[in-house]
Amino acid sequence: MRRVRTITAVTALLLATAGFAPAAATTATDAAVRPVTACGDLVRGFALPGAATHVTSATVVAATATDPEYCGVQGYVEPAVRFALRLPTKTYAGRYLQYGCGGFCGLVSPPAFADCGLPHGGDVAVAATDDGHVGKTPAVVDDGSWGAHDQAARDDFEFRAPHVVARASKAIIQAFYGAPPRKSYFTGCSDGGREGLELAQRYPADFDGVVAGAPADYWSPLLEFQAWLARVNTAADGSPILTAAKLPALHNAVLAACDRLDGLADGQLDDPRACHFDPAKLTCTGPDTAACLTPAQVTATRKLYSPPTDAHGTLLYPGGELPGSELSWAGWIIGVPETGGVSFARSLADNYLRYLGYPIGAPASTVDTFAFTRREFDRLIPEGVRYNAMSLDLSAFQRRGGKLVLWHGWADEAIPPAGTLDYYQRLTHGRPQDFARLFMVPSLYHCSGGTTITEFDPLKQLVAWVERGTTPTVVTATGRDAAGHVTRTRPVFAYPRRAVYDGTGSVDDAANFRPAPPASPPHDAVDWAGNGLYAIPGPVAR
C-alpha cells in the first residue's frame, strides 16, 4: 500500500545513496557484457511453459546525463501481465533488478537504473510490471473492481505476476546478451515488499537477493486494519473525528513527552514503542482550537494508537499507529483536499472488501458494514492466504544462498512496524541468521518521507552481501528538505542494535554515532488472531 506522494517517490528512494563504501576491485561479475542480438529482433514470442511471453516493442533509447543507452522492451506475459524491461547496450555487467509495485498496482512504472555500488553505472537490466491488470484509477492505484469477477486477474496480482515477469525477463536477457543474468535481485516497498517476501517464500530460485521494505505481507489482516483506521476516525455523520488541523499539536506533544527517551533531543523517536503518550493531555479545557483535542478526538486518537480487537480483546492485527507518526496521518487516515476528502485507508479497505477480499461469489462487505469479529477475520482467510506472504519457511531460499534484507520506517502510517518486527522475530527466533537482516528507520513514513529522515535504500548492501559475502551491519539513512538539500544523515544498524550519539559534533551527521546493543533482547512476536497463518504457504504459479 502506498499513498500518491510515495508512488512517484519510490524511484528516487531506490536510487538514493545509502552510505555504502565505493567498490574496491572489479570482479568477474562487473565485466561489461555486450549484446549478441539486435534490439529490434527481440520483438517476438517466447514460448515459456506457463508463461507465454510476447514482446510488443523493442527500441534503442539514447543515453542521457543520468541513464545509459539501453534497449527499451515492452511486452506482456499471457494473459495480461504487462512489463517494461530496460537492457543496457554498453554497460551491462550481468545483473538483473526487478522492482515491485505499490498499492493494488495496475500500472507499469518506468524501471529506474539503480546504483548497485559497483564500478559500472547502469550495469543492471531493470524491469517492472503492472501485476496483470490496468487500474481503474491509476493515479491513486487503489481501485479493485478489476478483480471482482476475474480470478485470473486476481491470481496474477496475488502471487503470479512477479514470478512470470522474472522468467520472461531472464529469457529476453538470454536472447539479447547470449547468457542469463549472473545475479538477480528484487526490491520493493509496501505491496512490493510483500512481493519480495512472497518470491523468497514461494519461488526461491528466482532471485539471489531480495529487499522487502515496509512489507504488506500480512495482506488480508492489514486491509482489515485499514478498515479499522477508517472506522475509528469517522463520526456518525461521516466526517473525520480527528482532523488534519490537530495533527501538528498532537505530534509536538508527543515529541515533548518522548523525544529524550532515546538519550537525545533530536526531533525523532528512535524506538517509539518506549513512548507511552496519553492524548488526554491535550484535552480542550476551553474553546475547541487546533492546539487541543475534544473528548471524541482523544478517544479516536487512543484507538488509532491501538490495534483492532474483537469484543473479547483478541488482536486482529499485531499493532497500531506508533507515536511520532502523527503528521503522516493526513491523507492516509484523514481525508484531505488532495485525496478528494477520502482517506487512503478507507479507499483501500473499501475496494478490498467490496471486490477482492472474499472468494468470487461469496458475500462481500464494506468499511462501514465490516464487523471486527473473529468470524469476519476468518472469512477473509480463504482468499487472504493467496495474497499473504507470511510463511516462515524460507529454507529453500536459504539453501540456495539467497539473502533477504527487510526494512521498515518507525513512523510508517500505512503499515505498522509491529507486523515486520513480529515476522522477523518468528523467522529468526531472535538470533542472528546468515541470510536475513532487518533495519528499522527512525521517523521514516511509509516507504519514504518523514520529519527528519526521508530516504532509505539498502540495495547496495544487499548486492555486496550476495556477491562479496559482506554481511550488512549498517545503512546510512538520509533526510532532505523540500529543495532536496541533505539535512540529516543517520546510521541505521541491523536490528536490534541502535545508533547512539558519541557526544561530539552535529547530531545531523551519521559519523557521530556508534552502534549499541538493545537494553534487553527483543521479544517482538505477538499473540494475535493470525497465529495460524504463518504455516500456510499459499499457492504458486506452475
Coordinates of C-alpha atoms in Angstrom, one line a residue:
M1 CA 0.0 0.0 0.0
R2 CA 1.4 3.4 -0.8
R3 CA -0.1 6.9 -0.9
V4 CA 0.1 9.0 -4.1
R5 CA 3.1 11.1 -2.9
T6 CA 5.2 7.9 -2.4
I7 CA 4.2 6.2 -5.7
T8 CA 6.4 8.5 -7.7
A9 CA 8.9 9.0 -4.9
V10 CA 9.9 5.3 -4.9
T11 CA 12.1 5.6 -7.9
A12 CA 14.1 8.3 -6.1
L13 CA 14.1 6.3 -3.0
L14 CA 15.6 3.3 -4.7
L15 CA 18.3 5.5 -6.3
A16 CA 19.2 7.3 -3.1
T17 CA 22.6 6.8 -1.7
A18 CA 22.8 4.6 1.4
G19 CA 26.3 5.2 2.8
F20 CA 28.0 2.2 1.2
A21 CA 31.7 2.4 0.6
P22 CA 32.8 2.5 -3.0
A23 CA 33.6 -0.8 -4.6
A24 CA 37.2 -1.9 -4.3
A25 CA 38.3 -4.1 -7.2
T26 CA 36.4 -5.1 -10.3
T27 CA 35.3 -8.7 -10.2
A28 CA 34.2 -11.1 -13.0
T29 CA 30.7 -10.1 -12.1
D30 CA 31.5 -6.5 -13.1
A31 CA 32.8 -7.2 -16.6
A32 CA 30.6 -5.5 -19.2
V33 CA 28.6 -7.8 -21.4
R34 CA 27.7 -6.7 -25.0
P35 CA 24.5 -7.7 -26.8
V36 CA 24.6 -10.6 -29.3
T37 CA 21.2 -9.7 -30.8
A38 CA 19.8 -6.5 -32.3
C39 CA 17.3 -4.8 -30.0
G40 CA 14.6 -4.8 -32.6
D41 CA 14.9 -8.6 -33.1
L42 CA 13.5 -9.1 -29.6
V43 CA 10.0 -8.3 -30.9
R44 CA 8.7 -11.8 -31.0
G45 CA 7.2 -14.5 -28.8
F46 CA 9.0 -16.5 -26.1
A47 CA 7.4 -19.9 -25.5
L48 CA 7.9 -20.3 -21.8
P49 CA 5.8 -23.1 -20.2
G50 CA 3.0 -21.5 -18.2
A51 CA 4.3 -18.0 -19.0
A52 CA 3.9 -17.4 -22.8
T53 CA 5.6 -14.1 -23.4
H54 CA 5.1 -11.5 -26.2
V55 CA 7.5 -8.6 -26.8
T56 CA 5.4 -5.9 -28.5
S57 CA 8.2 -3.3 -28.9
A58 CA 11.9 -3.0 -28.5
T59 CA 13.7 0.2 -29.3
V60 CA 17.2 1.6 -28.6
V61 CA 17.0 4.7 -26.3
A62 CA 19.9 7.1 -26.4
A63 CA 22.0 7.8 -23.3
T64 CA 21.2 10.8 -21.1
A65 CA 23.1 12.6 -18.3
T66 CA 21.6 10.1 -15.9
D67 CA 20.9 6.9 -17.9
P68 CA 23.0 4.7 -20.2
E69 CA 21.9 3.8 -23.7
Y70 CA 19.5 0.9 -23.5
C71 CA 17.1 -1.3 -25.4
G72 CA 13.6 -0.5 -24.1
V73 CA 11.4 -3.5 -24.2
Q74 CA 7.6 -3.6 -23.7
G75 CA 5.6 -6.7 -23.6
Y76 CA 3.2 -8.9 -21.7
V77 CA 3.0 -12.4 -20.2
E78 CA -0.3 -14.2 -21.0
P79 CA -2.9 -13.5 -20.2
A80 CA -2.3 -9.8 -19.4
V81 CA 0.8 -9.2 -17.2
R82 CA 2.4 -6.1 -18.8
F83 CA 6.0 -5.3 -18.2
A84 CA 8.8 -2.9 -19.1
L85 CA 12.4 -4.1 -19.4
R86 CA 15.5 -1.9 -19.9
L87 CA 18.6 -3.6 -21.3
P88 CA 21.8 -1.5 -21.2
T89 CA 23.6 -1.8 -24.6
K90 CA 27.2 -0.9 -23.4
T91 CA 27.4 -1.1 -19.6
Y92 CA 25.5 -4.3 -18.6
A93 CA 27.5 -6.3 -16.1
G94 CA 25.3 -9.4 -15.7
R95 CA 22.8 -8.2 -13.1
Y96 CA 19.0 -8.2 -13.2
L97 CA 16.9 -6.0 -10.9
Q98 CA 13.2 -6.2 -10.7
Y99 CA 11.0 -3.6 -9.0
G100 CA 7.9 -4.3 -7.0
C101 CA 4.5 -2.5 -7.3
G102 CA 2.6 -0.3 -4.8
G103 CA -1.0 -0.3 -3.6
F104 CA -3.1 -2.6 -5.9
C105 CA -0.6 -1.9 -8.7
G106 CA -2.4 -1.5 -12.1
L107 CA 0.3 0.4 -14.0
V108 CA 3.8 -0.2 -15.2
S109 CA 6.2 2.3 -13.6
P110 CA 9.3 3.0 -15.7
P111 CA 12.1 1.0 -14.0
A112 CA 15.0 3.1 -13.0
F113 CA 18.6 2.2 -13.4
A114 CA 19.9 1.7 -9.9
D115 CA 23.3 2.2 -8.4
C116 CA 24.5 -1.1 -7.0
G117 CA 27.6 0.4 -5.5
L118 CA 29.9 -1.3 -8.1
P119 CA 32.0 0.1 -10.9
H120 CA 29.6 0.4 -13.8
G121 CA 26.8 2.9 -13.8
G122 CA 23.8 1.5 -15.4
D123 CA 25.2 -2.0 -15.2
V124 CA 21.9 -3.7 -14.4
A125 CA 18.9 -4.7 -16.6
V126 CA 15.8 -3.4 -14.8
A127 CA 12.1 -4.4 -15.1
A128 CA 8.7 -3.6 -13.6
T129 CA 5.2 -4.9 -14.1
D130 CA 1.6 -3.9 -13.6
D131 CA 0.8 -7.2 -11.8
G132 CA -1.6 -8.3 -14.5
H133 CA -4.3 -5.6 -14.6
V134 CA -4.9 -2.0 -15.5
G135 CA -6.1 0.0 -12.6
K136 CA -9.3 1.9 -12.9
T137 CA -7.8 4.9 -11.2
P138 CA -4.1 4.6 -11.9
A139 CA -3.2 8.0 -10.3
V140 CA -4.3 6.5 -7.0
V141 CA -3.8 2.8 -7.6
D142 CA -6.4 1.8 -5.1
D143 CA -9.4 0.6 -7.2
G144 CA -10.1 -3.2 -7.0
S145 CA -13.1 -3.5 -9.4
W146 CA -10.9 -5.2 -11.9
G147 CA -10.8 -8.3 -9.7
A148 CA -14.5 -8.5 -8.8
H149 CA -15.2 -11.4 -11.2
D150 CA -11.9 -12.2 -12.8
Q151 CA -10.0 -15.0 -11.0
A152 CA -7.1 -14.9 -13.5
A153 CA -6.5 -11.2 -12.7
R154 CA -6.6 -11.9 -9.0
D155 CA -4.1 -14.8 -9.4
D156 CA -1.7 -12.5 -11.2
F157 CA -1.9 -9.9 -8.5
E158 CA -1.9 -12.3 -5.6
F159 CA 1.0 -14.5 -6.5
R160 CA 1.8 -15.0 -10.2
A161 CA 2.9 -11.7 -11.9
P162 CA 6.3 -11.0 -10.3
H163 CA 7.4 -14.6 -10.8
V164 CA 6.4 -14.9 -14.5
V165 CA 7.9 -11.5 -15.3
A166 CA 11.2 -12.7 -13.7
R167 CA 11.0 -15.7 -16.0
A168 CA 10.2 -13.6 -19.1
S169 CA 12.9 -11.0 -18.4
K170 CA 15.5 -13.7 -17.9
A171 CA 14.6 -15.3 -21.2
I172 CA 14.8 -12.0 -23.0
I173 CA 18.1 -11.2 -21.3
Q174 CA 19.4 -14.6 -22.5
A175 CA 18.3 -13.8 -26.1
F176 CA 19.8 -10.3 -26.0
Y177 CA 23.2 -10.9 -24.3
G178 CA 23.6 -14.6 -25.1
A179 CA 23.5 -15.6 -21.4
P180 CA 21.2 -15.4 -18.4
P181 CA 21.8 -12.9 -15.6
R182 CA 24.7 -13.8 -13.4
K183 CA 22.9 -12.4 -10.3
S184 CA 19.2 -11.4 -9.9
Y185 CA 17.7 -9.0 -7.4
F186 CA 14.3 -7.8 -6.4
T187 CA 13.5 -4.7 -4.5
G188 CA 10.1 -3.3 -3.5
C189 CA 8.3 -1.4 -0.7
S190 CA 4.8 -1.8 0.6
D191 CA 3.0 -4.2 -1.8
G192 CA 6.4 -4.5 -3.4
G193 CA 7.8 -5.7 -0.1
R194 CA 5.0 -8.3 0.1
E195 CA 6.0 -9.4 -3.4
G196 CA 9.6 -9.7 -2.3
L197 CA 8.8 -11.9 0.6
E198 CA 6.4 -13.9 -1.5
L199 CA 9.1 -14.6 -4.1
A200 CA 11.6 -15.7 -1.4
Q201 CA 9.0 -18.0 0.1
R202 CA 7.2 -19.4 -3.0
Y203 CA 9.8 -19.0 -5.8
P204 CA 13.2 -19.3 -4.0
A205 CA 15.1 -19.9 -7.3
D206 CA 14.0 -16.6 -8.9
F207 CA 16.3 -14.1 -7.1
D208 CA 19.7 -14.2 -5.3
G209 CA 18.8 -11.3 -3.1
V210 CA 15.6 -9.6 -2.0
V211 CA 14.9 -6.2 -0.4
A212 CA 11.5 -6.0 1.2
G213 CA 10.6 -2.6 2.6
A214 CA 7.6 -2.0 4.8
P215 CA 6.1 -5.2 3.5
A216 CA 2.4 -5.6 3.2
D217 CA 2.9 -9.3 3.8
Y218 CA 0.1 -9.7 6.4
W219 CA -2.2 -8.7 3.5
S220 CA -5.7 -9.6 4.5
P221 CA -5.3 -8.6 8.2
L222 CA -3.6 -5.4 7.0
L223 CA -6.6 -4.5 4.9
E224 CA -8.8 -5.1 7.9
F225 CA -6.6 -2.8 9.8
Q226 CA -7.2 -0.1 7.2
A227 CA -10.9 -0.5 7.8
W228 CA -10.2 -0.1 11.5
L229 CA -8.3 3.2 10.8
A230 CA -11.2 4.5 8.7
R231 CA -14.0 3.4 11.1
V232 CA -12.5 4.7 14.4
N233 CA -12.0 8.2 13.0
T234 CA -15.4 8.5 11.3
A235 CA -18.2 10.3 13.1
A236 CA -21.9 9.4 12.7
D237 CA -22.3 12.0 10.0
G238 CA -19.4 10.6 8.0
S239 CA -17.0 13.4 8.9
P240 CA -13.5 12.8 10.4
I241 CA -13.4 13.0 14.2
L242 CA -9.7 13.8 14.4
T243 CA -8.9 16.5 11.8
A244 CA -5.7 17.3 10.0
A245 CA -5.6 20.7 11.7
K246 CA -5.0 18.9 15.1
L247 CA -2.0 16.8 13.9
P248 CA 0.8 19.4 14.4
A249 CA -0.2 20.0 18.1
L250 CA -0.5 16.2 18.7
H251 CA 2.9 15.5 17.1
N252 CA 4.6 18.3 19.1
A253 CA 3.1 17.0 22.3
V254 CA 4.4 13.5 21.6
L255 CA 7.9 14.9 21.0
A256 CA 7.8 17.0 24.1
A257 CA 6.9 13.9 26.1
C258 CA 9.2 11.3 24.5
D259 CA 12.0 12.8 22.3
R260 CA 14.6 12.5 25.1
L261 CA 13.7 8.8 25.9
D262 CA 16.5 7.6 23.5
G263 CA 19.0 9.9 25.2
L264 CA 19.0 12.6 22.5
A265 CA 16.6 15.6 21.8
D266 CA 16.8 15.5 18.0
G267 CA 13.2 15.7 16.8
Q268 CA 12.8 11.9 16.3
L269 CA 11.9 8.8 18.3
D270 CA 14.5 6.1 17.7
D271 CA 12.1 3.4 19.1
P272 CA 8.6 4.9 19.6
R273 CA 7.4 1.8 21.5
A274 CA 9.1 3.3 24.5
C275 CA 6.7 6.3 24.3
H276 CA 3.6 5.9 26.3
F277 CA 1.9 9.2 25.5
D278 CA -1.7 9.7 26.5
P279 CA -3.6 12.1 24.1
A280 CA -5.8 13.1 27.0
K281 CA -3.1 15.5 28.0
L282 CA -4.3 17.7 25.1
T283 CA -7.9 17.7 26.1
C284 CA -9.5 21.1 25.5
T285 CA -10.2 23.0 28.6
G286 CA -11.8 25.9 26.8
P287 CA -12.7 26.6 23.1
D288 CA -12.0 23.9 20.6
T289 CA -8.8 25.1 18.8
A290 CA -6.1 23.5 16.7
A291 CA -4.0 23.3 19.9
C292 CA -6.2 20.9 21.8
L293 CA -8.3 17.7 21.3
T294 CA -12.0 17.3 22.1
P295 CA -13.0 14.3 24.2
A296 CA -14.2 12.5 21.0
Q297 CA -10.8 13.2 19.4
V298 CA -9.0 11.9 22.4
T299 CA -10.9 8.6 22.1
A300 CA -10.3 8.3 18.4
T301 CA -6.6 9.0 18.8
R302 CA -6.3 6.4 21.5
K303 CA -7.9 3.9 19.2
L304 CA -5.6 4.8 16.3
Y305 CA -2.6 4.1 18.6
S306 CA -4.1 0.7 19.4
P307 CA -4.5 -2.4 17.2
P308 CA -8.0 -3.6 16.2
T309 CA -9.6 -6.1 18.6
D310 CA -12.7 -8.1 18.8
A311 CA -15.2 -7.9 21.7
H312 CA -13.1 -10.4 23.7
G313 CA -9.8 -8.4 23.3
T314 CA -8.2 -10.7 20.7
L315 CA -5.9 -8.7 18.5
L316 CA -6.9 -8.7 14.8
Y317 CA -3.6 -7.2 13.8
P318 CA -0.2 -7.1 15.6
G319 CA -0.1 -3.4 16.2
G320 CA -1.5 0.1 15.7
E321 CA -0.1 3.5 14.8
L322 CA 3.0 4.5 16.7
P323 CA 3.8 7.8 18.4
G324 CA 5.8 10.1 16.2
S325 CA 3.8 9.2 13.0
E326 CA 1.1 11.7 13.5
L327 CA 2.0 14.2 10.8
S328 CA 1.7 11.5 8.2
W329 CA -1.9 10.7 9.2
A330 CA -3.2 13.5 6.9
G331 CA -4.2 11.8 3.7
W332 CA -3.8 8.2 4.9
I333 CA -6.1 8.3 7.9
I334 CA -7.7 11.7 7.5
G335 CA -9.1 12.7 4.1
V336 CA -7.6 15.9 2.7
P337 CA -8.4 18.0 -0.4
E338 CA -5.6 16.3 -2.3
T339 CA -7.3 12.9 -1.8
G340 CA -10.8 14.2 -2.6
G341 CA -11.6 14.1 1.1
V342 CA -11.5 10.3 1.3
S343 CA -8.6 8.8 3.2
F344 CA -6.4 6.3 1.6
A345 CA -7.1 3.8 4.4
R346 CA -10.8 3.9 3.6
S347 CA -10.4 3.8 -0.1
L348 CA -8.1 0.7 0.0
A349 CA -10.1 -1.1 2.6
D350 CA -13.4 -0.5 0.9
N351 CA -12.2 -1.6 -2.5
Y352 CA -10.7 -4.7 -1.0
L353 CA -13.8 -5.7 1.0
R354 CA -16.1 -5.0 -2.0
Y355 CA -14.1 -6.6 -4.8
L356 CA -11.0 -8.6 -3.7
G357 CA -11.2 -9.9 -0.2
Y358 CA -13.6 -12.8 -0.5
P359 CA -13.8 -15.7 -2.9
I360 CA -15.7 -14.7 -6.1
G361 CA -19.4 -15.2 -5.5
A362 CA -19.1 -15.1 -1.7
P363 CA -20.9 -12.3 0.2
A364 CA -18.7 -9.2 0.3
S365 CA -18.5 -6.3 2.7
T366 CA -17.6 -2.6 3.1
V367 CA -15.7 -0.5 5.5
D368 CA -19.0 0.7 7.1
T369 CA -20.5 -2.7 7.5
F370 CA -17.5 -4.8 8.4
A371 CA -17.7 -6.4 11.8
F372 CA -14.4 -6.6 13.8
T373 CA -15.0 -10.1 15.0
R374 CA -13.1 -13.4 14.8
R375 CA -15.7 -14.7 12.4
E376 CA -15.2 -11.9 9.9
F377 CA -11.4 -12.2 10.3
D378 CA -11.7 -15.9 9.4
R379 CA -14.0 -15.1 6.5
L380 CA -11.1 -13.2 4.9
I381 CA -8.6 -16.1 5.2
P382 CA -9.5 -18.3 2.2
E383 CA -8.7 -15.5 -0.3
G384 CA -6.3 -13.8 2.0
V385 CA -3.8 -16.6 2.1
R386 CA -3.4 -16.2 -1.6
Y387 CA -2.1 -12.7 -1.1
N388 CA -0.3 -13.2 2.2
A389 CA 3.5 -13.6 2.4
M390 CA 3.6 -14.9 6.0
S391 CA 5.2 -18.3 5.6
L392 CA 8.2 -18.8 7.8
D393 CA 9.7 -21.5 5.6
L394 CA 12.5 -19.8 3.7
S395 CA 14.7 -22.9 3.8
A396 CA 14.9 -23.4 0.0
F397 CA 15.8 -19.7 -0.4
Q398 CA 18.4 -20.0 2.3
R399 CA 19.9 -23.2 0.9
R400 CA 20.5 -21.5 -2.5
G401 CA 22.4 -18.8 -0.7
G402 CA 19.6 -16.2 -1.0
K403 CA 19.8 -13.1 1.1
L404 CA 16.9 -11.1 2.5
V405 CA 17.0 -7.5 3.7
L406 CA 13.9 -6.3 5.5
W407 CA 13.4 -2.6 6.4
H408 CA 10.6 -0.5 7.9
G409 CA 10.1 3.1 9.0
W410 CA 9.3 3.6 12.6
A411 CA 6.8 6.3 11.7
D412 CA 5.0 4.3 9.0
E413 CA 1.4 5.4 9.0
A414 CA 0.2 2.9 6.4
I415 CA 1.7 -0.4 7.7
P416 CA 2.5 -0.5 11.4
P417 CA 6.1 -1.7 12.0
A418 CA 4.7 -4.3 14.5
G419 CA 4.0 -6.7 11.8
T420 CA 7.5 -6.7 10.3
L421 CA 9.0 -7.0 13.8
D422 CA 6.7 -9.9 14.6
Y423 CA 7.6 -11.7 11.4
Y424 CA 11.4 -11.2 11.8
Q425 CA 11.2 -12.4 15.4
R426 CA 9.4 -15.6 14.3
L427 CA 11.7 -16.1 11.3
T428 CA 15.0 -15.7 13.2
H429 CA 13.8 -16.8 16.7
G430 CA 15.6 -13.7 18.0
R431 CA 19.0 -15.0 16.9
P432 CA 21.2 -13.7 14.0
Q433 CA 20.8 -15.6 10.8
D434 CA 23.2 -15.9 7.9
F435 CA 20.5 -15.0 5.3
A436 CA 18.2 -12.3 6.8
R437 CA 18.7 -8.8 8.3
L438 CA 16.2 -6.2 9.5
F439 CA 16.7 -2.4 9.6
M440 CA 14.3 -0.1 11.5
V441 CA 14.5 3.5 10.3
P442 CA 13.6 6.4 12.8
S443 CA 11.0 8.9 11.8
L444 CA 10.6 7.5 8.2
Y445 CA 7.0 7.4 6.9
H446 CA 5.6 4.8 4.5
C447 CA 8.4 3.9 2.1
S448 CA 9.7 7.5 2.0
G449 CA 9.2 10.9 3.6
G450 CA 9.4 11.8 7.2
T451 CA 10.1 14.6 9.7
T452 CA 13.8 14.1 10.0
I453 CA 14.7 11.1 7.8
T454 CA 13.2 10.9 4.3
E455 CA 15.2 8.3 2.4
F456 CA 16.4 4.7 3.0
D457 CA 17.7 2.2 0.5
P458 CA 19.8 -0.9 1.4
L459 CA 20.2 -2.2 -2.2
K460 CA 24.0 -1.6 -2.3
Q461 CA 24.4 -3.5 0.9
L462 CA 22.3 -6.4 -0.5
V463 CA 24.5 -6.6 -3.6
A464 CA 27.7 -6.6 -1.5
W465 CA 26.2 -9.3 0.7
V466 CA 25.3 -11.6 -2.2
E467 CA 28.4 -11.0 -4.3
R468 CA 31.1 -10.4 -1.7
G469 CA 29.8 -12.0 1.4
T470 CA 29.8 -8.7 3.2
T471 CA 27.0 -9.1 5.8
P472 CA 25.2 -5.7 6.1
T473 CA 25.6 -4.2 9.6
V474 CA 24.7 -0.6 8.9
V475 CA 23.0 1.5 6.2
T476 CA 23.0 5.3 6.2
A477 CA 19.6 6.9 6.1
T478 CA 19.2 10.4 4.7
G479 CA 16.9 13.4 5.4
R480 CA 16.3 16.1 2.8
D481 CA 14.3 19.3 2.8
A482 CA 11.8 20.3 0.2
A483 CA 14.6 21.7 -2.0
G484 CA 16.4 18.4 -2.0
H485 CA 19.2 19.5 0.3
V486 CA 20.6 17.0 2.8
T487 CA 19.6 18.0 6.3
R488 CA 20.5 14.9 8.2
T489 CA 22.3 11.6 7.8
R490 CA 22.0 8.9 10.4
P491 CA 23.3 5.3 10.6
V492 CA 20.7 2.6 10.9
F493 CA 22.3 -0.5 12.4
A494 CA 21.0 -4.0 11.8
Y495 CA 18.2 -4.7 14.3
P496 CA 18.2 -4.8 17.3
R497 CA 21.3 -2.7 17.5
R498 CA 20.6 1.1 17.8
A499 CA 22.5 4.2 17.0
V500 CA 23.9 6.2 19.9
Y501 CA 25.4 9.7 19.8
D502 CA 29.1 9.7 20.7
G503 CA 28.8 13.2 22.2
T504 CA 30.8 15.1 19.6
G505 CA 29.8 17.1 16.5
S506 CA 26.5 17.5 14.9
V507 CA 23.6 15.2 15.6
D508 CA 22.7 15.5 11.9
D509 CA 25.9 13.8 10.8
A510 CA 26.0 10.0 10.7
A511 CA 29.7 9.9 11.5
N512 CA 29.0 11.0 15.1
F513 CA 27.0 7.9 16.1
R514 CA 28.1 4.4 17.2
P515 CA 26.2 1.1 17.5
A516 CA 24.8 -0.1 20.8
P517 CA 23.0 -3.3 21.8
P518 CA 19.4 -3.2 22.9
A519 CA 18.7 -2.7 26.6
S520 CA 17.2 -6.2 26.6
P521 CA 16.8 -9.0 24.0
P522 CA 13.8 -8.2 21.7
H523 CA 10.5 -10.1 22.2
D524 CA 8.6 -8.9 19.2
A525 CA 6.4 -11.9 18.4
V526 CA 2.7 -11.0 19.0
D527 CA -0.1 -13.3 20.2
W528 CA -2.9 -12.5 17.8
A529 CA -5.7 -13.9 15.7
G530 CA -3.3 -14.6 12.8
N531 CA -1.1 -17.1 14.7
G532 CA -2.1 -19.9 12.4
L533 CA -1.3 -18.1 9.2
Y534 CA 2.5 -18.5 9.3
A535 CA 2.2 -22.2 8.5
I536 CA 0.2 -21.6 5.3
P537 CA 2.5 -21.3 2.3
G538 CA -0.1 -20.1 -0.3
P539 CA -0.4 -21.2 -4.0
V540 CA 2.3 -20.9 -6.6
A541 CA 2.2 -20.5 -10.4
R542 CA 3.1 -23.6 -12.4

